[in-house]
PDB file of C-alpha atoms in Angstrom:
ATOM      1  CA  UNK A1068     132.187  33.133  49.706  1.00 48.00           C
ATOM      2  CA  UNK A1069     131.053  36.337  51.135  1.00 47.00           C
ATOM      3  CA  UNK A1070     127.594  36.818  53.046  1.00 47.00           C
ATOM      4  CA  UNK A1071     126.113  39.004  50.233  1.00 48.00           C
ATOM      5  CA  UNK A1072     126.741  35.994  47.660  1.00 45.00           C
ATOM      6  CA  UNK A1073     125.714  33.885  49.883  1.00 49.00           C
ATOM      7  CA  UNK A1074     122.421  35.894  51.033  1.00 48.00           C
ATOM      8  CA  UNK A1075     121.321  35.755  46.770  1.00 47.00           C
ATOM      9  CA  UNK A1076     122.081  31.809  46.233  1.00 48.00           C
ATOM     10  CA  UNK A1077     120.223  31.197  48.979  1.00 47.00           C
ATOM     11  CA  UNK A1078     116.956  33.194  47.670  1.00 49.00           C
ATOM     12  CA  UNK A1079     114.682  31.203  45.711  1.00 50.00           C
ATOM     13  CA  UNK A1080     114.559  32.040  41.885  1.00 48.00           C
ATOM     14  CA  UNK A1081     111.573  33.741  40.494  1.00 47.00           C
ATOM     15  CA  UNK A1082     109.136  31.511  38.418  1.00 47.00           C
ATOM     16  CA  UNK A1083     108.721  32.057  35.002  1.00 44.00           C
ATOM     17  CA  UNK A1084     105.118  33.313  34.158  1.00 42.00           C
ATOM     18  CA  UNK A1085     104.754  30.976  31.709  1.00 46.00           C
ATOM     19  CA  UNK A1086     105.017  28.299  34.578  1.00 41.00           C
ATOM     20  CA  UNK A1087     103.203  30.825  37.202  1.00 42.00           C
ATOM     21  CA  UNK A1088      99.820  30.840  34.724  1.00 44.00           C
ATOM     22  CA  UNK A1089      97.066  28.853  36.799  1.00 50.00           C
ATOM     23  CA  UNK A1090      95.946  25.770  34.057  1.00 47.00           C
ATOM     24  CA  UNK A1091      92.330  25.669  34.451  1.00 50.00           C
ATOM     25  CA  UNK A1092      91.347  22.563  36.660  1.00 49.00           C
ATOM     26  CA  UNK A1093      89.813  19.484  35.258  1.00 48.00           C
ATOM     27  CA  UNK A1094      86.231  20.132  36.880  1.00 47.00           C
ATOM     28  CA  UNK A1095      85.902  23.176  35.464  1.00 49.00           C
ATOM     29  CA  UNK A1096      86.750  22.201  31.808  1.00 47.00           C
ATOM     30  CA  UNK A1097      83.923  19.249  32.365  1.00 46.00           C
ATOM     31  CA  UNK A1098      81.713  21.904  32.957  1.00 49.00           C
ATOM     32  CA  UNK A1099      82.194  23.769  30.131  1.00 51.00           C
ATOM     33  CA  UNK A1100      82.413  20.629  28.001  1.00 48.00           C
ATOM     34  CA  UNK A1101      79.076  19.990  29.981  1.00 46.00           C
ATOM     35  CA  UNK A1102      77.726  23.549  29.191  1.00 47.00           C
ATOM     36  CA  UNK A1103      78.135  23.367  25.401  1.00 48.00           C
ATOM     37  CA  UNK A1104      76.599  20.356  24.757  1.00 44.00           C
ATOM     38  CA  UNK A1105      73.650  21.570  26.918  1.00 44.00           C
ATOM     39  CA  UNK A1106      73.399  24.382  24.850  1.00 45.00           C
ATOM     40  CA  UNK A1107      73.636  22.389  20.921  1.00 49.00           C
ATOM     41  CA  UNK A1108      70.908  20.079  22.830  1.00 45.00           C
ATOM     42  CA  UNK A1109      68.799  23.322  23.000  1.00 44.00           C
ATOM     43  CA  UNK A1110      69.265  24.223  19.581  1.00 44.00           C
ATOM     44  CA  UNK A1111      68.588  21.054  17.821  1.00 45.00           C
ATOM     45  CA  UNK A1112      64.725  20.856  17.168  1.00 46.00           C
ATOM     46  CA  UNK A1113      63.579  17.903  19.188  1.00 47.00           C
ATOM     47  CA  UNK A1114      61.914  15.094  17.331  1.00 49.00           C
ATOM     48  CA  UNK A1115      58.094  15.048  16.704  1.00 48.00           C
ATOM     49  CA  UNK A1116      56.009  12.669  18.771  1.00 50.00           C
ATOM     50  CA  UNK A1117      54.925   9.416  16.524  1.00 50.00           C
ATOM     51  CA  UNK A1118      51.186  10.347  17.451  1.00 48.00           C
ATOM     52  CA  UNK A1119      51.363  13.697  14.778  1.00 51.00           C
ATOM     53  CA  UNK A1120      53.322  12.027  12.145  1.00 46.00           C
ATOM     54  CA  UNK A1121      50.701   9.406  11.595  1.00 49.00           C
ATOM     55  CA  UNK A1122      48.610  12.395  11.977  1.00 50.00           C
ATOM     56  CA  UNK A1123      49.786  14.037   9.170  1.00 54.00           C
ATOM     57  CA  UNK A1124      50.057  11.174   7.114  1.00 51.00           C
ATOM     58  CA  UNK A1125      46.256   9.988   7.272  1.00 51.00           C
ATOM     59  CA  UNK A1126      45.584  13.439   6.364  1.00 51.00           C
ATOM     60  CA  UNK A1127      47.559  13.955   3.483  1.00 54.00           C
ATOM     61  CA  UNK A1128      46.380   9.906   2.482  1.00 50.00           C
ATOM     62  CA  UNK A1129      42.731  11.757   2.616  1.00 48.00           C
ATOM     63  CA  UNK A1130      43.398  14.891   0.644  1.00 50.00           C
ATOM     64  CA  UNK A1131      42.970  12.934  -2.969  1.00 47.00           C
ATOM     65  CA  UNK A1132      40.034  11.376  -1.948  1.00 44.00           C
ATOM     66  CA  UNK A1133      38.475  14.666  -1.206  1.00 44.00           C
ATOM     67  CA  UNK A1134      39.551  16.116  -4.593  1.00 45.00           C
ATOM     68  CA  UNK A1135      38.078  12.766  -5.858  1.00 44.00           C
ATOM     69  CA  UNK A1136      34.896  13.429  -4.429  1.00 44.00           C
ATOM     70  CA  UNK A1137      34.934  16.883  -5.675  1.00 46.00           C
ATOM     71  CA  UNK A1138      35.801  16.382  -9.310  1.00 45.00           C
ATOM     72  CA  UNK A1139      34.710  17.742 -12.119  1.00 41.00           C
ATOM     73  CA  UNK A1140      30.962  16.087 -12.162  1.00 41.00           C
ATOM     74  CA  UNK A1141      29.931  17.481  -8.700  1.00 40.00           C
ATOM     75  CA  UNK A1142      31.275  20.478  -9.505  1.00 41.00           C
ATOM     76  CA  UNK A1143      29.324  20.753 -12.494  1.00 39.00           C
ATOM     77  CA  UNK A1144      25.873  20.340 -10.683  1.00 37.00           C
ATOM     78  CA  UNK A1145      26.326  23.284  -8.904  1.00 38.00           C
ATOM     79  CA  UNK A1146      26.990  25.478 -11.721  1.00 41.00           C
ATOM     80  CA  UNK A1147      24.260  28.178 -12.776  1.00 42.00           C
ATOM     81  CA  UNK A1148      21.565  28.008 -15.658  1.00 39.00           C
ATOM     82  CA  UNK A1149      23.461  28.801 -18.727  1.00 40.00           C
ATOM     83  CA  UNK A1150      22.474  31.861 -20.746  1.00 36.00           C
ATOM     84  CA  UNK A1151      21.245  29.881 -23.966  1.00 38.00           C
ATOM     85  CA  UNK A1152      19.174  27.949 -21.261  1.00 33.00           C
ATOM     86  CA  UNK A1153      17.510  30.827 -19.824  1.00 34.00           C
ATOM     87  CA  UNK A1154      16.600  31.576 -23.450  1.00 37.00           C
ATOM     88  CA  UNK A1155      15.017  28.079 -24.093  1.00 35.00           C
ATOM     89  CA  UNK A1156      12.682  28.770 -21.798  1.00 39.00           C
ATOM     90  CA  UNK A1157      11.711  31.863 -22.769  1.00 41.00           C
ATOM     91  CA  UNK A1158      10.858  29.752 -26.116  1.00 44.00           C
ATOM     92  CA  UNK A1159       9.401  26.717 -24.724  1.00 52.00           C
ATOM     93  CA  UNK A1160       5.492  27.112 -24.490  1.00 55.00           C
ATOM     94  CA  UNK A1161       3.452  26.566 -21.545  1.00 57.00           C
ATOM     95  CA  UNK A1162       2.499  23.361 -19.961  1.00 57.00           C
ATOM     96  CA  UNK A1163      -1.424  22.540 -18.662  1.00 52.00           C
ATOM     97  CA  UNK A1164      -1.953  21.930 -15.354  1.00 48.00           C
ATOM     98  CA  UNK A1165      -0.996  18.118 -14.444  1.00 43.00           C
ATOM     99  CA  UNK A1166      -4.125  16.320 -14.516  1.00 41.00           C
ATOM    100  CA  UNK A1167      -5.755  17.658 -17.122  1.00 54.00           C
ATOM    101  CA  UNK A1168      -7.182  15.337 -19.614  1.00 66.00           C
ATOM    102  CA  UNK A1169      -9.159  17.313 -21.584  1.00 90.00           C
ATOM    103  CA  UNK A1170      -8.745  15.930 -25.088  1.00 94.00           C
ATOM    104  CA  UNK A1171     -10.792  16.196 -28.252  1.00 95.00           C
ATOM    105  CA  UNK A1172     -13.955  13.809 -28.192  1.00 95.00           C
ATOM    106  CA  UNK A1173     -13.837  14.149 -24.541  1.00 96.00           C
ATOM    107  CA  UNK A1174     -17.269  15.789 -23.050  1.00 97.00           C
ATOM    108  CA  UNK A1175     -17.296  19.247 -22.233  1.00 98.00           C
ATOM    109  CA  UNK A1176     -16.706  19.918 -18.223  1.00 97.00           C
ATOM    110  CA  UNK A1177     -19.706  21.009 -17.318  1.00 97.00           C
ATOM    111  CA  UNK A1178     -19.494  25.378 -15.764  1.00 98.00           C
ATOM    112  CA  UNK A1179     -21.653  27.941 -14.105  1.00 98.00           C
ATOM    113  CA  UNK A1180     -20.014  31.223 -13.469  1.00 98.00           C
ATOM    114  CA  UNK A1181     -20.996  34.885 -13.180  1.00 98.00           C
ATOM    115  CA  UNK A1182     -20.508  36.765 -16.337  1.00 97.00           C
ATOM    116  CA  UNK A1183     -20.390  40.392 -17.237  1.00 96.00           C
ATOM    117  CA  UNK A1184     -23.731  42.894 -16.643  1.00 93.00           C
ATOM    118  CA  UNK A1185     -24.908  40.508 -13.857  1.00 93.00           C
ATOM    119  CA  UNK A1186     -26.387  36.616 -14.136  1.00 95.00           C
ATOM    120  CA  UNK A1187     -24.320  33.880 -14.841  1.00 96.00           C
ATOM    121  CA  UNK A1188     -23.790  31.443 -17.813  1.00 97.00           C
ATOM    122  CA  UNK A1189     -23.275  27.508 -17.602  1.00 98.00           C
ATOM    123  CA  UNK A1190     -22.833  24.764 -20.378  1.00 98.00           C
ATOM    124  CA  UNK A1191     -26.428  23.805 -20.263  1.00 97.00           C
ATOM    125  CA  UNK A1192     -27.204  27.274 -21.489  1.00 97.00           C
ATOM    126  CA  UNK A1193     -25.935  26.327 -25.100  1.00 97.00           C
ATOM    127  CA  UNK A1194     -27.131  22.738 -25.262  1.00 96.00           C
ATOM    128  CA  UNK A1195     -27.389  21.875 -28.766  1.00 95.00           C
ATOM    129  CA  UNK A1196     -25.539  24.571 -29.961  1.00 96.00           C
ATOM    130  CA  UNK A1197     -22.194  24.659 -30.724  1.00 98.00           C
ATOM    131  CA  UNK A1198     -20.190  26.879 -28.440  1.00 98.00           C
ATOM    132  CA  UNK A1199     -15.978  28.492 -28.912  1.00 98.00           C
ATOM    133  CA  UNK A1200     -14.694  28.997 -25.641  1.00 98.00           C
ATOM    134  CA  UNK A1201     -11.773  31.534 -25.857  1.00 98.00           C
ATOM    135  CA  UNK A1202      -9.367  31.563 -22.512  1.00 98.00           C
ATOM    136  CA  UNK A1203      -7.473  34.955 -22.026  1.00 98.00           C
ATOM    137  CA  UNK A1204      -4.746  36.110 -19.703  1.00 97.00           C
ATOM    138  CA  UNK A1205      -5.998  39.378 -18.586  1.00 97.00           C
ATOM    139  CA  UNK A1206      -8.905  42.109 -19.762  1.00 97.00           C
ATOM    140  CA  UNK A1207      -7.716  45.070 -21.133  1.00 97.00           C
ATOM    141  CA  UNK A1208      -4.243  44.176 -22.273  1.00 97.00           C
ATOM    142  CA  UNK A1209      -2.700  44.586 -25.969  1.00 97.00           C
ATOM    143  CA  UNK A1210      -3.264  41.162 -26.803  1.00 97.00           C
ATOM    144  CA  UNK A1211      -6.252  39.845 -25.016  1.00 98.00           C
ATOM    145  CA  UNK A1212      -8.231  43.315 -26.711  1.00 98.00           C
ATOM    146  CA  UNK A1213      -7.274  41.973 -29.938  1.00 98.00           C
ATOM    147  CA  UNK A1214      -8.535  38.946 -29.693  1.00 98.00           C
ATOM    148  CA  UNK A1215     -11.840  40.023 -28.032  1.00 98.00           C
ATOM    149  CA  UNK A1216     -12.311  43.088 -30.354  1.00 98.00           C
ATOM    150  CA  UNK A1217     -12.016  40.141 -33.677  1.00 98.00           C
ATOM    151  CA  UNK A1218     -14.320  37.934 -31.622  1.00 98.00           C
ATOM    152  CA  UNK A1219     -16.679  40.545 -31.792  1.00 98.00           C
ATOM    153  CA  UNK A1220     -16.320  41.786 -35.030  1.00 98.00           C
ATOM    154  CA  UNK A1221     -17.088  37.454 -36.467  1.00 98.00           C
ATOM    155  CA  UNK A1222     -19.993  37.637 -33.886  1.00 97.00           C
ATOM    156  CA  UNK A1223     -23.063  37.627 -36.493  1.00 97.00           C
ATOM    157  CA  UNK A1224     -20.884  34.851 -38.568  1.00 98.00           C
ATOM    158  CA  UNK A1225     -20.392  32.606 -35.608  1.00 98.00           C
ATOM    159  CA  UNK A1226     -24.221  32.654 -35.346  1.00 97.00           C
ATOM    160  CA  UNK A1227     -25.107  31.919 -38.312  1.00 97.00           C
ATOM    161  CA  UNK A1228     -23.149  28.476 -37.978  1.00 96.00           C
ATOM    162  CA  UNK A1229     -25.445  28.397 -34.953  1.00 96.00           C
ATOM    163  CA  UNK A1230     -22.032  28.523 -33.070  1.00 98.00           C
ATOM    164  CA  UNK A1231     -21.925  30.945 -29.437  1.00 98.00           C
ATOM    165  CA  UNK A1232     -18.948  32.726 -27.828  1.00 98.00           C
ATOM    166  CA  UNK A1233     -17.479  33.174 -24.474  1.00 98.00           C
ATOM    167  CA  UNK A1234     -14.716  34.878 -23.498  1.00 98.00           C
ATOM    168  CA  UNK A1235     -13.313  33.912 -19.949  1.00 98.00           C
ATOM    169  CA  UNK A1236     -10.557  34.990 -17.283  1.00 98.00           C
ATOM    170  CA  UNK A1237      -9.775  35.276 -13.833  1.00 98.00           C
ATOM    171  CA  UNK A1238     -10.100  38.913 -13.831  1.00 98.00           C
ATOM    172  CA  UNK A1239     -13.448  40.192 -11.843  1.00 98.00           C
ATOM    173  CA  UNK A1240     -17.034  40.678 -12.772  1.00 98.00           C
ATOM    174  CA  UNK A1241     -16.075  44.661 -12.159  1.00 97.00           C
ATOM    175  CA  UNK A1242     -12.942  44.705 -14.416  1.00 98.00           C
ATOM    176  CA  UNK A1243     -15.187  42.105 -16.716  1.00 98.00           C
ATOM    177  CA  UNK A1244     -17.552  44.995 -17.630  1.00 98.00           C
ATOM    178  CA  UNK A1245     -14.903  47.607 -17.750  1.00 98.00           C
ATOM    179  CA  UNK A1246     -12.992  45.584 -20.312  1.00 98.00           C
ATOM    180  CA  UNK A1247     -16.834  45.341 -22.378  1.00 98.00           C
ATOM    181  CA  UNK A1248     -17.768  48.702 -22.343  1.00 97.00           C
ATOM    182  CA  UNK A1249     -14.069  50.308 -23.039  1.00 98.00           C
ATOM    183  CA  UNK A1250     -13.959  48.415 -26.455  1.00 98.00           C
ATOM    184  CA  UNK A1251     -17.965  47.846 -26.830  1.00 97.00           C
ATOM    185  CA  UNK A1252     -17.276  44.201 -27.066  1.00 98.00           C
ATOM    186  CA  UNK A1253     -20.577  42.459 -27.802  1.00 96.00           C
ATOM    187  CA  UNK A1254     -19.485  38.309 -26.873  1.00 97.00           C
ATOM    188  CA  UNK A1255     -20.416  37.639 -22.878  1.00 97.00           C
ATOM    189  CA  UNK A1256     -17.562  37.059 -20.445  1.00 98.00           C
ATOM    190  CA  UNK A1257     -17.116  35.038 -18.069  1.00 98.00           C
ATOM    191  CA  UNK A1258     -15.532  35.768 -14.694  1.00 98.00           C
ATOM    192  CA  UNK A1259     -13.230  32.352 -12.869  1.00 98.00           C
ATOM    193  CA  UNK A1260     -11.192  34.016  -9.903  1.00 97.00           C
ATOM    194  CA  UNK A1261     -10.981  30.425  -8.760  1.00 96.00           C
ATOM    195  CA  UNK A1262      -9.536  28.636 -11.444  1.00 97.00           C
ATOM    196  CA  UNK A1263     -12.059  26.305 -11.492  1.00 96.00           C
ATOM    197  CA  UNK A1264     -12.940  25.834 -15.195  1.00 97.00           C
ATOM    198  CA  UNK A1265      -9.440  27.249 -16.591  1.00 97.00           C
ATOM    199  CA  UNK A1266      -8.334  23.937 -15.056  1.00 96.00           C
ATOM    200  CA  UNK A1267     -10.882  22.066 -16.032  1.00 97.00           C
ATOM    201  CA  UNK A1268     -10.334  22.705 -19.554  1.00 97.00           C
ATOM    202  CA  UNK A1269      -6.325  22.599 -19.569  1.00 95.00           C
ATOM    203  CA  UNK A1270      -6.443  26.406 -19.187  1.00 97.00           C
ATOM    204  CA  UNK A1271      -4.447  27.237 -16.511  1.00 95.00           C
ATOM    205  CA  UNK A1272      -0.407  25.625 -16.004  1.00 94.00           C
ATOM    206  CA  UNK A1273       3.041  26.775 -15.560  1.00 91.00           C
ATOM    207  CA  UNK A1274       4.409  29.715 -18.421  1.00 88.00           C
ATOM    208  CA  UNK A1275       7.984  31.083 -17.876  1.00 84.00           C
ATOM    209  CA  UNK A1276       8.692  34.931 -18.716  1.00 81.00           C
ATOM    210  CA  UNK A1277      12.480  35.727 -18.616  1.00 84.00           C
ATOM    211  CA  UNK A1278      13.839  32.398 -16.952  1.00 85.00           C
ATOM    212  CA  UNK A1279      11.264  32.467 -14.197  1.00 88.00           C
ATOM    213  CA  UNK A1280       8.901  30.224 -13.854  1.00 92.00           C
ATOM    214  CA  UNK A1281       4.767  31.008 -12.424  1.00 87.00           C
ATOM    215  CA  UNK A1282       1.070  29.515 -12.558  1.00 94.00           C
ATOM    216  CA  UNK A1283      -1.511  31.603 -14.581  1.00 95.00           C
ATOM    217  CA  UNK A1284      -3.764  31.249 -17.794  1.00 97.00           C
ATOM    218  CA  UNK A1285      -2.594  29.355 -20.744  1.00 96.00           C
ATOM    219  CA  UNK A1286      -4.315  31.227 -23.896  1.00 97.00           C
ATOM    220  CA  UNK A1287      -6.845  28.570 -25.323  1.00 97.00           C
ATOM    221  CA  UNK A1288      -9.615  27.900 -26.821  1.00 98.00           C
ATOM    222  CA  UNK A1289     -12.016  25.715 -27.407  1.00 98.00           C
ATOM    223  CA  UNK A1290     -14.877  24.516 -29.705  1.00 98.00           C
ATOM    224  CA  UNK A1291     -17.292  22.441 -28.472  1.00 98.00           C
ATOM    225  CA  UNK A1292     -19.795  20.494 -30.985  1.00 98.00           C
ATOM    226  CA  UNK A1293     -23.736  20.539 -30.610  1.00 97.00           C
ATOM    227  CA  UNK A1294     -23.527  17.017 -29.080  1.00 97.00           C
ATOM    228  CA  UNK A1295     -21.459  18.505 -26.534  1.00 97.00           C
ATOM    229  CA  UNK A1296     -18.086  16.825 -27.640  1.00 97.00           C
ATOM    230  CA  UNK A1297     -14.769  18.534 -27.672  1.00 98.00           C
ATOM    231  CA  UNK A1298     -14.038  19.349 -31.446  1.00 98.00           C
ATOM    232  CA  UNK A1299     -10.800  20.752 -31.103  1.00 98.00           C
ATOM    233  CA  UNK A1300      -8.623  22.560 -28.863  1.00 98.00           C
ATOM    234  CA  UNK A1301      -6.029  25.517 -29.066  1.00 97.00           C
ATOM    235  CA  UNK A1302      -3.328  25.805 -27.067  1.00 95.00           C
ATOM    236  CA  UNK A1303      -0.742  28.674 -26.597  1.00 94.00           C
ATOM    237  CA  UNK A1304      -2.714  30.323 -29.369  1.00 97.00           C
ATOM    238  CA  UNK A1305      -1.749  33.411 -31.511  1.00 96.00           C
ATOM    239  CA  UNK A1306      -3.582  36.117 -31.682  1.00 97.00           C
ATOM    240  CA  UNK A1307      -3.448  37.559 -35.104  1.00 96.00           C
ATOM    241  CA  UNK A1308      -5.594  35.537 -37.383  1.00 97.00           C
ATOM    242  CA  UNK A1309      -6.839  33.430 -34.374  1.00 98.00           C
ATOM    243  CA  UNK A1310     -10.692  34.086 -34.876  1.00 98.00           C
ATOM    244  CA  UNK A1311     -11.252  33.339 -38.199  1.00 98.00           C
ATOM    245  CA  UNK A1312      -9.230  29.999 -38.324  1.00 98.00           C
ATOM    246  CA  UNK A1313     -12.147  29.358 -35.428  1.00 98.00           C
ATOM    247  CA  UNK A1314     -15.058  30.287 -37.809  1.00 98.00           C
ATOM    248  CA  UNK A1315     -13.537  28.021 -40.694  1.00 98.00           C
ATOM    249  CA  UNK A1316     -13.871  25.226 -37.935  1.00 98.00           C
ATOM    250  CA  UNK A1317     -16.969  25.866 -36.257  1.00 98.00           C
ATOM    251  CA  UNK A1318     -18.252  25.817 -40.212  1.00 97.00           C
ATOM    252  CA  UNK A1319     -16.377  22.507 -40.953  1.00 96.00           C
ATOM    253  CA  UNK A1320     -18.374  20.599 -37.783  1.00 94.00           C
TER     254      UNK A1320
END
C-alpha cells in the first residue's frame, strides 16, 4: 500500500448531517412542555370563588319575590285618576262642612253681622216672623244676580206671607253695596268674611270644579218658621225657578 492510500484510510470519514444535527436536550424539551401548559393555564378562565356563586343564587332566589311584591295590585294603586273619574266629580254635588247638623226642626243658629248701607242684622231682628235665608257664592256674578234680581222682584209677595229675606256671602260690606246698587236690589245683605254663619247653617264645604277639589260657599237656602224652627233647607240649589218654589213654601207654613 502506498503512503497516499494509506494517508486517506487513515482520515476519519465525514459524518452524515443527518447524524451531525444537534437533538434538542431533554431539559430543554421539559421546558417547553413546561411553557405550554403555563400558557393553556393562562387561558382557561379560573373558577369563581364559592362566596359569588351563592351570591348570585340568593339573588336570583329574590328576584320573584320582588315581582311578587310588585304585581299587578300595587301597581294599580299608583295609577292616575281615570278620565270618567275626573268627570264624576265634576257631577257629584258639594258636601257641608263636617259637623254641621243643621237639619229641619232644628232651631235657627242664632247671627249678627254687618249688612249692606251700614248697621247690622241678627236673628232676633225677625222674631216671629218667618225669615228665607238665601246663601250665594259671590256678588255680582251671572248666577248669584239672578237669583238676587228674582228675590227682589217676589219681595212685596214674601211680605205679605209676613215672610223676610236675606241674602248673604263672604264678599265685603263694600262689594255688598256695589252688588245692591248695580242691580237696585231691594232684599238686605249680609256680609260673613269669616265663615261664621255659612257654617253654621251647612253653608260652606268642599265643591270640586274640573277634578280639583276647594272650600267655599255651598248655594243654600233656608226658611225659617215664625217659631224660629228650620222649615226646610236647600242645598246645591238651582237658580232658575229657585225663588218662587220658596214663596210656595213660605205660603204652605
Amino acid at each position: 500500500m502506498s503512503k497516499k492510500t494509506r494517508k486517506k484510510s487513515s482520515k476519519p470519514s465525514p459524518k452524515s448531517p443527518k447524524t451531525s444535527a444537534r437533538k434538542p436536550s431533554a431539559a430543554k424539551t421539559a421546558s417547553k412542555t413546561t411553557s405550554k401548559t403555563a400558557s393553556r393555564g393562562a387561558i382557561t378562565p379560573a373558577k369563581k370563588p364559592a362566596a359569588k356563586v351563592a351570591s348570585k343564587a340568593a339573588s336570583k332566589a329574590a328576584k320573584p319575590a320582588a315581582k311578587t311584591a310588585n304585581g299587578p295590585s300595587a301597581k294599580a294603586s299608583h295609577k292616575p285618576t281615570s278620565k270618567q273619574l275626573i268627570k264624576s266629580n265634576l257631577s257629584a254635588p258639594p258636601q257641608a262642612a263636617a259637623g254641621t247638623a243643621l237639619v229641619e226642626g232644628a232651631m235657627a243658629p242664632p247671627f249678627s253681622l254687618p249688612r249692606d248701607g251700614g248697621g247690622s242684622v241678627s236673628l232676633a231682628d225677625y222674631a216671629g216672623k218667618k225669615l228665607v235665608l238665601f246663601f250665594y257664592p259671590r256678588a255680582d256674578t251671572p248666577g248669584c244676580t239672578r237669583e238676587a234680581i228674582d228675590f227682589t222682584r217676589l219681595n212685596d209677595a214674601f211680605a205679605d206671607e209676613e215672610a223676610a229675606v236675606l241674602g248673604i256671602s263672604a264678599d265685603t260690606v263694600k262689594a255688598q253695596e256695589s252688588f245692591r246698587s248695580k242691580h237696585q236690589l231691594s232684599v238686605p245683605l249680609i256680609s260673613d268674611e269669616q265663615h261664621e254663619m255659612l257654617e253654621a247653617y251647612g253653608a260652606w264645604g268642599e265643591k270640586s270644579m274640573y277634578g280639583r277639589n276647594f272650600m267655599g260657599i255651598i248655594r243654600t237656602t233656608v226658611l225659617i218658621g215664625a217659631d224660629g224652627r228650620i222649615a226646610k233647607i236647600w242645598r246645591n240649589v238651582r237658580v232658575d225657578g229657585h225663588a218662587d218654589e220658596v214663596l210656595a213654601a213660605a205660603r204652605a207654613i
